[in-house]
Each structure stands twice: as C-alpha cells, then as structure tokens.
Amino acid sequence: MRIRRSIAGLLAAGALASVVAAPVAAADPPSVADVLAADGQTFDNNWSDYDIVERAALTVLGAKPGSAVAALTDANASLTVFAPTDRAFRKLVHSLTGERYDTEKKTFNKLVKAVTGLVGQSKTIDTIEAVLLYHVVGANVPSSAVPGLDGQVVTTAGGGTFKVVVDTSVRLIDKDPDAANAHLILDRLDIPAGNSVIHTVNRVLRPINLP
C-alpha cells in the first residue's frame, strides 16, 4: 500500500514531466498525430520515440480515411493514448518472428508481414487498426488519476478492454495471457496533445491472444 501511495504522490506531484514539447508558436494546438510526428514523419535510429506507431496510423488512414484512427489527427478530441515506443514494436516483432531487426523500417515491414501471415492480406489493415484503437481511451485521463484505476477494467476506443494494475509499477493487462504486459514509462507520461494526453508504454498492447 505504501508503494501505491508513493506512486500516486509521484504522479500527482508532476514529477513525470512531458518529454515531447509542442511546436513553438504554433497557430493551433497539436493533435496526437502532430506530437507523434514531432521529429518528422520518417524512421530514424531513436528506438525511444514513436515512428512505428505513427507509420501504422498513417498506413491505416491511407487505406481507410474514415477510420476512427483519424481522431488522432483532431486536436479537439479528448483522448488518452498509450503510445508504444519503437522499441516496444521491436519486442512485439521478436515475439512473433523470433528475430530482432536492426532498423525501424525493417521492424515495421516485418510487423506488417507477420500480421498478414496471421490474419490474411484482406484483414491486415483492419487488424493494425484494431491494435491502434486498443491503445486509445475516449477520455483525457491524466497520470494523477491512474492510481485510482487500480483493479479497474478500461474500455478502449475499439471496444476492447484491458485491466489496470498499480503496485511497484503501473501495468496494463491485455488479452494475451502468455505475453509480458505493458508498463507505463513513468518519466514519459502526461505528454500534451490538444485536448488529449499521451502516456508512453514499453510494450504493444495485444487485443487478442496471439500465438
């Protein structure tokens, strides 16, 4: 219990400062998509940023412009996005293929190939869309409110659910019981994005039990 209170105090004290700054002197507040693309819409060598999740969102919107993923481009939307780092996707691809790829581009391409192998070409985009929406909650939930969610089941923008567990860390318990669960990265929370907020996670949440 003392550990839980200490986490709550740390969150409430604002020690978990944003590490992604909004554009300086921007005419409009940045959307989630703007923040994810703050370092440019390209792959790089920084495994701690969000290039792969950004590319996944762009891929979905390119194929399905009317997708609910488009809410990430709306600065007026009130959302909480649990954003996996590029390293989180590398872990996912390793679990699916047994290989660790040395670039973000290879990792993304192998992810798409692995998803296609699991669900078939016709369902690849829909599956990536479902995974993205599983990381989105339809309300702005600041980190100070997270300890109060301990033990609760959260419904995501895609209709799936995960459970929040707060003990020595903050874990999100997804639908794959055999895989390690995502943890919030405690110094990468409360990243502002218009009316939304981004919290960084160290693994990709799984909306289904993957083989």
Short mmCIF file of C-alpha atoms in Angstrom, two decimals:
data_model
loop_
_atom_site.label_atom_id
_atom_site.label_comp_id
_atom_site.label_asym_id
_atom_site.label_seq_id
_atom_site.Cartn_x
_atom_site.Cartn_y
_atom_site.Cartn_z
CA MET A 1 0.00 0.00 0.00
CA ARG A 2 2.85 2.37 0.80
CA ILE A 3 4.32 1.70 -2.66
CA ARG A 4 0.98 2.51 -4.25
CA ARG A 5 0.72 5.77 -2.32
CA SER A 6 4.25 6.69 -3.33
CA ILE A 7 3.41 6.15 -7.00
CA ALA A 8 0.29 8.28 -6.58
CA GLY A 9 2.33 11.02 -4.92
CA LEU A 10 4.94 10.96 -7.65
CA LEU A 11 2.29 11.24 -10.33
CA ALA A 12 0.34 13.97 -8.58
CA ALA A 13 3.48 15.97 -7.86
CA GLY A 14 4.09 16.36 -11.56
CA ALA A 15 7.48 14.67 -11.43
CA LEU A 16 6.60 12.79 -14.59
CA ALA A 17 7.15 15.73 -16.90
CA SER A 18 6.45 15.70 -20.62
CA VAL A 19 9.45 14.89 -22.79
CA VAL A 20 7.86 15.91 -26.09
CA ALA A 21 7.36 19.65 -26.45
CA ALA A 22 4.56 21.11 -28.52
CA PRO A 23 5.68 23.12 -31.55
CA VAL A 24 6.78 26.63 -30.58
CA ALA A 25 4.39 29.42 -31.53
CA ALA A 26 2.04 27.04 -33.33
CA ALA A 27 -1.17 28.66 -34.52
CA ASP A 28 -3.22 25.69 -33.37
CA PRO A 29 -2.68 23.17 -30.58
CA PRO A 30 -1.02 19.97 -31.75
CA SER A 31 -3.03 16.80 -32.20
CA VAL A 32 -1.78 13.41 -31.04
CA ALA A 33 -0.59 12.77 -34.59
CA ASP A 34 1.34 16.06 -34.57
CA VAL A 35 3.10 15.15 -31.34
CA LEU A 36 3.98 11.65 -32.57
CA ALA A 37 5.45 13.25 -35.70
CA ALA A 38 7.32 16.00 -33.83
CA ASP A 39 10.68 14.66 -35.06
CA GLY A 40 9.48 14.24 -38.66
CA GLN A 41 7.46 11.60 -40.46
CA THR A 42 10.34 9.23 -41.04
CA PHE A 43 12.11 6.30 -39.46
CA ASP A 44 15.28 7.10 -37.53
CA ASN A 45 17.71 5.46 -35.09
CA ASN A 46 15.89 6.50 -31.92
CA TRP A 47 14.08 3.45 -30.57
CA SER A 48 12.53 5.51 -27.76
CA ASP A 49 10.23 7.63 -29.92
CA TYR A 50 7.05 6.82 -31.84
CA ASP A 51 7.91 6.42 -35.53
CA ILE A 52 6.42 2.94 -35.92
CA VAL A 53 3.07 3.68 -34.27
CA GLU A 54 2.93 6.86 -36.34
CA ARG A 55 3.61 4.93 -39.55
CA ALA A 56 0.99 2.34 -38.57
CA ALA A 57 -1.60 5.10 -38.12
CA LEU A 58 -0.70 6.68 -41.47
CA THR A 59 -0.95 3.29 -43.15
CA VAL A 60 -4.42 2.71 -41.76
CA LEU A 61 -5.64 6.19 -42.69
CA GLY A 62 -4.19 5.83 -46.18
CA ALA A 63 -6.31 2.73 -46.70
CA LYS A 64 -9.31 3.78 -44.57
CA PRO A 65 -9.63 7.58 -44.37
CA GLY A 66 -12.85 7.21 -42.39
CA SER A 67 -11.25 5.07 -39.70
CA ALA A 68 -11.71 6.01 -36.05
CA VAL A 69 -7.90 6.31 -36.01
CA ALA A 70 -8.48 9.74 -37.62
CA ALA A 71 -9.36 11.03 -34.13
CA LEU A 72 -5.59 11.10 -33.51
CA THR A 73 -5.37 13.96 -36.01
CA ASP A 74 -8.05 16.04 -34.23
CA ALA A 75 -6.64 18.42 -31.62
CA ASN A 76 -10.17 18.91 -30.22
CA ALA A 77 -10.65 15.20 -29.48
CA SER A 78 -10.43 14.27 -25.80
CA LEU A 79 -8.40 11.06 -25.70
CA THR A 80 -5.81 9.19 -23.73
CA VAL A 81 -3.29 7.43 -25.95
CA PHE A 82 -0.99 4.76 -24.55
CA ALA A 83 1.77 5.13 -27.12
CA PRO A 84 4.23 2.25 -27.58
CA THR A 85 7.79 3.22 -28.36
CA ASP A 86 9.59 1.87 -31.42
CA ARG A 87 11.43 -0.47 -29.04
CA ALA A 88 8.05 -1.81 -27.92
CA PHE A 89 7.25 -2.76 -31.51
CA ARG A 90 10.66 -4.37 -31.84
CA LYS A 91 9.76 -6.58 -28.85
CA LEU A 92 6.44 -7.46 -30.49
CA VAL A 93 8.05 -8.41 -33.79
CA HIS A 94 10.64 -10.51 -31.94
CA SER A 95 7.86 -12.40 -30.17
CA LEU A 96 6.06 -13.01 -33.48
CA THR A 97 9.06 -13.90 -35.65
CA GLY A 98 11.88 -14.85 -33.28
CA GLU A 99 14.06 -12.17 -34.91
CA ARG A 100 15.27 -8.73 -33.81
CA TYR A 101 15.68 -6.33 -36.72
CA ASP A 102 18.28 -3.59 -36.67
CA THR A 103 16.21 -0.75 -38.17
CA GLU A 104 12.78 0.68 -37.52
CA LYS A 105 11.86 0.29 -41.20
CA LYS A 106 12.65 -3.43 -41.19
CA THR A 107 10.78 -3.81 -37.93
CA PHE A 108 7.67 -2.15 -39.34
CA ASN A 109 7.80 -4.13 -42.59
CA LYS A 110 8.25 -7.41 -40.73
CA LEU A 111 5.37 -6.47 -38.43
CA VAL A 112 3.05 -5.98 -41.41
CA LYS A 113 4.26 -9.28 -42.90
CA ALA A 114 3.71 -11.10 -39.60
CA VAL A 115 0.20 -9.68 -39.23
CA THR A 116 -0.61 -10.66 -42.80
CA GLY A 117 0.62 -14.17 -42.09
CA LEU A 118 -1.68 -14.40 -39.07
CA VAL A 119 -4.90 -12.94 -40.50
CA GLY A 120 -4.50 -12.86 -44.29
CA GLN A 121 -3.96 -9.94 -46.68
CA SER A 122 -7.60 -8.84 -46.67
CA LYS A 123 -7.63 -8.31 -42.89
CA THR A 124 -4.18 -6.81 -42.40
CA ILE A 125 -5.28 -3.16 -42.29
CA ASP A 126 -8.29 -3.95 -40.10
CA THR A 127 -6.03 -5.78 -37.65
CA ILE A 128 -3.50 -2.95 -37.45
CA GLU A 129 -6.40 -0.56 -36.95
CA ALA A 130 -7.76 -2.70 -34.11
CA VAL A 131 -4.36 -2.78 -32.42
CA LEU A 132 -4.03 1.01 -32.66
CA LEU A 133 -7.52 1.63 -31.26
CA TYR A 134 -6.76 -0.75 -28.40
CA HIS A 135 -4.24 1.87 -27.23
CA VAL A 136 -6.79 4.70 -27.19
CA VAL A 137 -9.29 5.59 -24.46
CA GLY A 138 -12.07 8.06 -25.23
CA ALA A 139 -11.35 10.50 -22.39
CA ASN A 140 -8.40 12.54 -21.17
CA VAL A 141 -7.00 10.63 -18.17
CA PRO A 142 -4.02 12.41 -16.58
CA SER A 143 -1.38 10.35 -14.80
CA SER A 144 -2.57 11.68 -11.44
CA ALA A 145 -5.82 9.73 -11.96
CA VAL A 146 -4.12 6.44 -12.87
CA PRO A 147 -3.62 5.09 -9.31
CA GLY A 148 -7.37 5.41 -8.80
CA LEU A 149 -7.90 2.99 -11.68
CA ASP A 150 -6.11 0.15 -9.87
CA GLY A 151 -8.02 -3.07 -10.47
CA GLN A 152 -10.44 -1.49 -12.92
CA VAL A 153 -11.20 -2.62 -16.45
CA VAL A 154 -10.85 0.12 -19.07
CA THR A 155 -12.78 0.12 -22.35
CA THR A 156 -10.82 1.27 -25.38
CA ALA A 157 -11.86 3.19 -28.50
CA GLY A 158 -12.12 -0.07 -30.41
CA GLY A 159 -14.41 -1.67 -27.84
CA GLY A 160 -11.77 -3.95 -26.31
CA THR A 161 -10.80 -3.85 -22.66
CA PHE A 162 -7.68 -4.08 -20.52
CA LYS A 163 -7.14 -4.07 -16.76
CA VAL A 164 -5.04 -1.54 -14.83
CA VAL A 165 -2.84 -2.86 -12.01
CA VAL A 166 -0.87 -0.50 -9.77
CA ASP A 167 1.79 -1.99 -7.47
CA THR A 168 5.52 -1.43 -7.89
CA SER A 169 4.68 -0.10 -11.35
CA VAL A 170 1.62 0.59 -13.48
CA ARG A 171 0.75 -2.39 -15.66
CA LEU A 172 -1.89 -2.72 -18.37
CA ILE A 173 -3.16 -6.31 -18.50
CA ASP A 174 -4.18 -7.08 -22.08
CA LYS A 175 -5.85 -10.11 -23.72
CA ASP A 176 -2.72 -12.19 -24.27
CA PRO A 177 -2.09 -14.12 -21.04
CA ASP A 178 1.15 -15.65 -22.32
CA ALA A 179 2.95 -12.39 -23.13
CA ALA A 180 4.57 -9.86 -20.82
CA ASN A 181 2.28 -6.96 -20.02
CA ALA A 182 2.91 -3.33 -20.90
CA HIS A 183 4.18 -0.97 -18.21
CA LEU A 184 3.80 2.80 -18.21
CA ILE A 185 7.18 4.51 -18.60
CA LEU A 186 6.96 6.77 -15.58
CA ASP A 187 9.09 9.63 -16.92
CA ARG A 188 7.24 9.67 -20.25
CA LEU A 189 3.68 10.50 -19.15
CA ASP A 190 1.31 13.47 -19.46
CA ILE A 191 2.54 14.49 -22.91
CA PRO A 192 0.02 17.16 -24.01
CA ALA A 193 -1.67 16.90 -27.41
CA GLY A 194 -4.50 19.41 -27.81
CA ASN A 195 -7.34 18.17 -25.59
CA SER A 196 -5.71 14.75 -25.36
CA VAL A 197 -2.85 13.28 -23.38
CA ILE A 198 -0.20 10.69 -24.29
CA HIS A 199 1.26 8.17 -21.85
CA THR A 200 4.20 6.08 -23.09
CA VAL A 201 4.23 2.30 -22.69
CA ASN A 202 7.11 -0.14 -23.07
CA ARG A 203 5.17 -2.86 -24.90
CA VAL A 204 2.46 -3.07 -27.51
CA LEU A 205 -0.92 -3.96 -26.03
CA ARG A 206 -2.46 -7.10 -27.52
CA PRO A 207 -6.24 -7.10 -28.04
CA ILE A 208 -6.27 -10.87 -28.68
CA ASN A 209 -4.34 -13.93 -27.59
CA LEU A 210 -1.58 -14.18 -30.19
CA PRO A 211 0.13 -17.49 -30.98
#
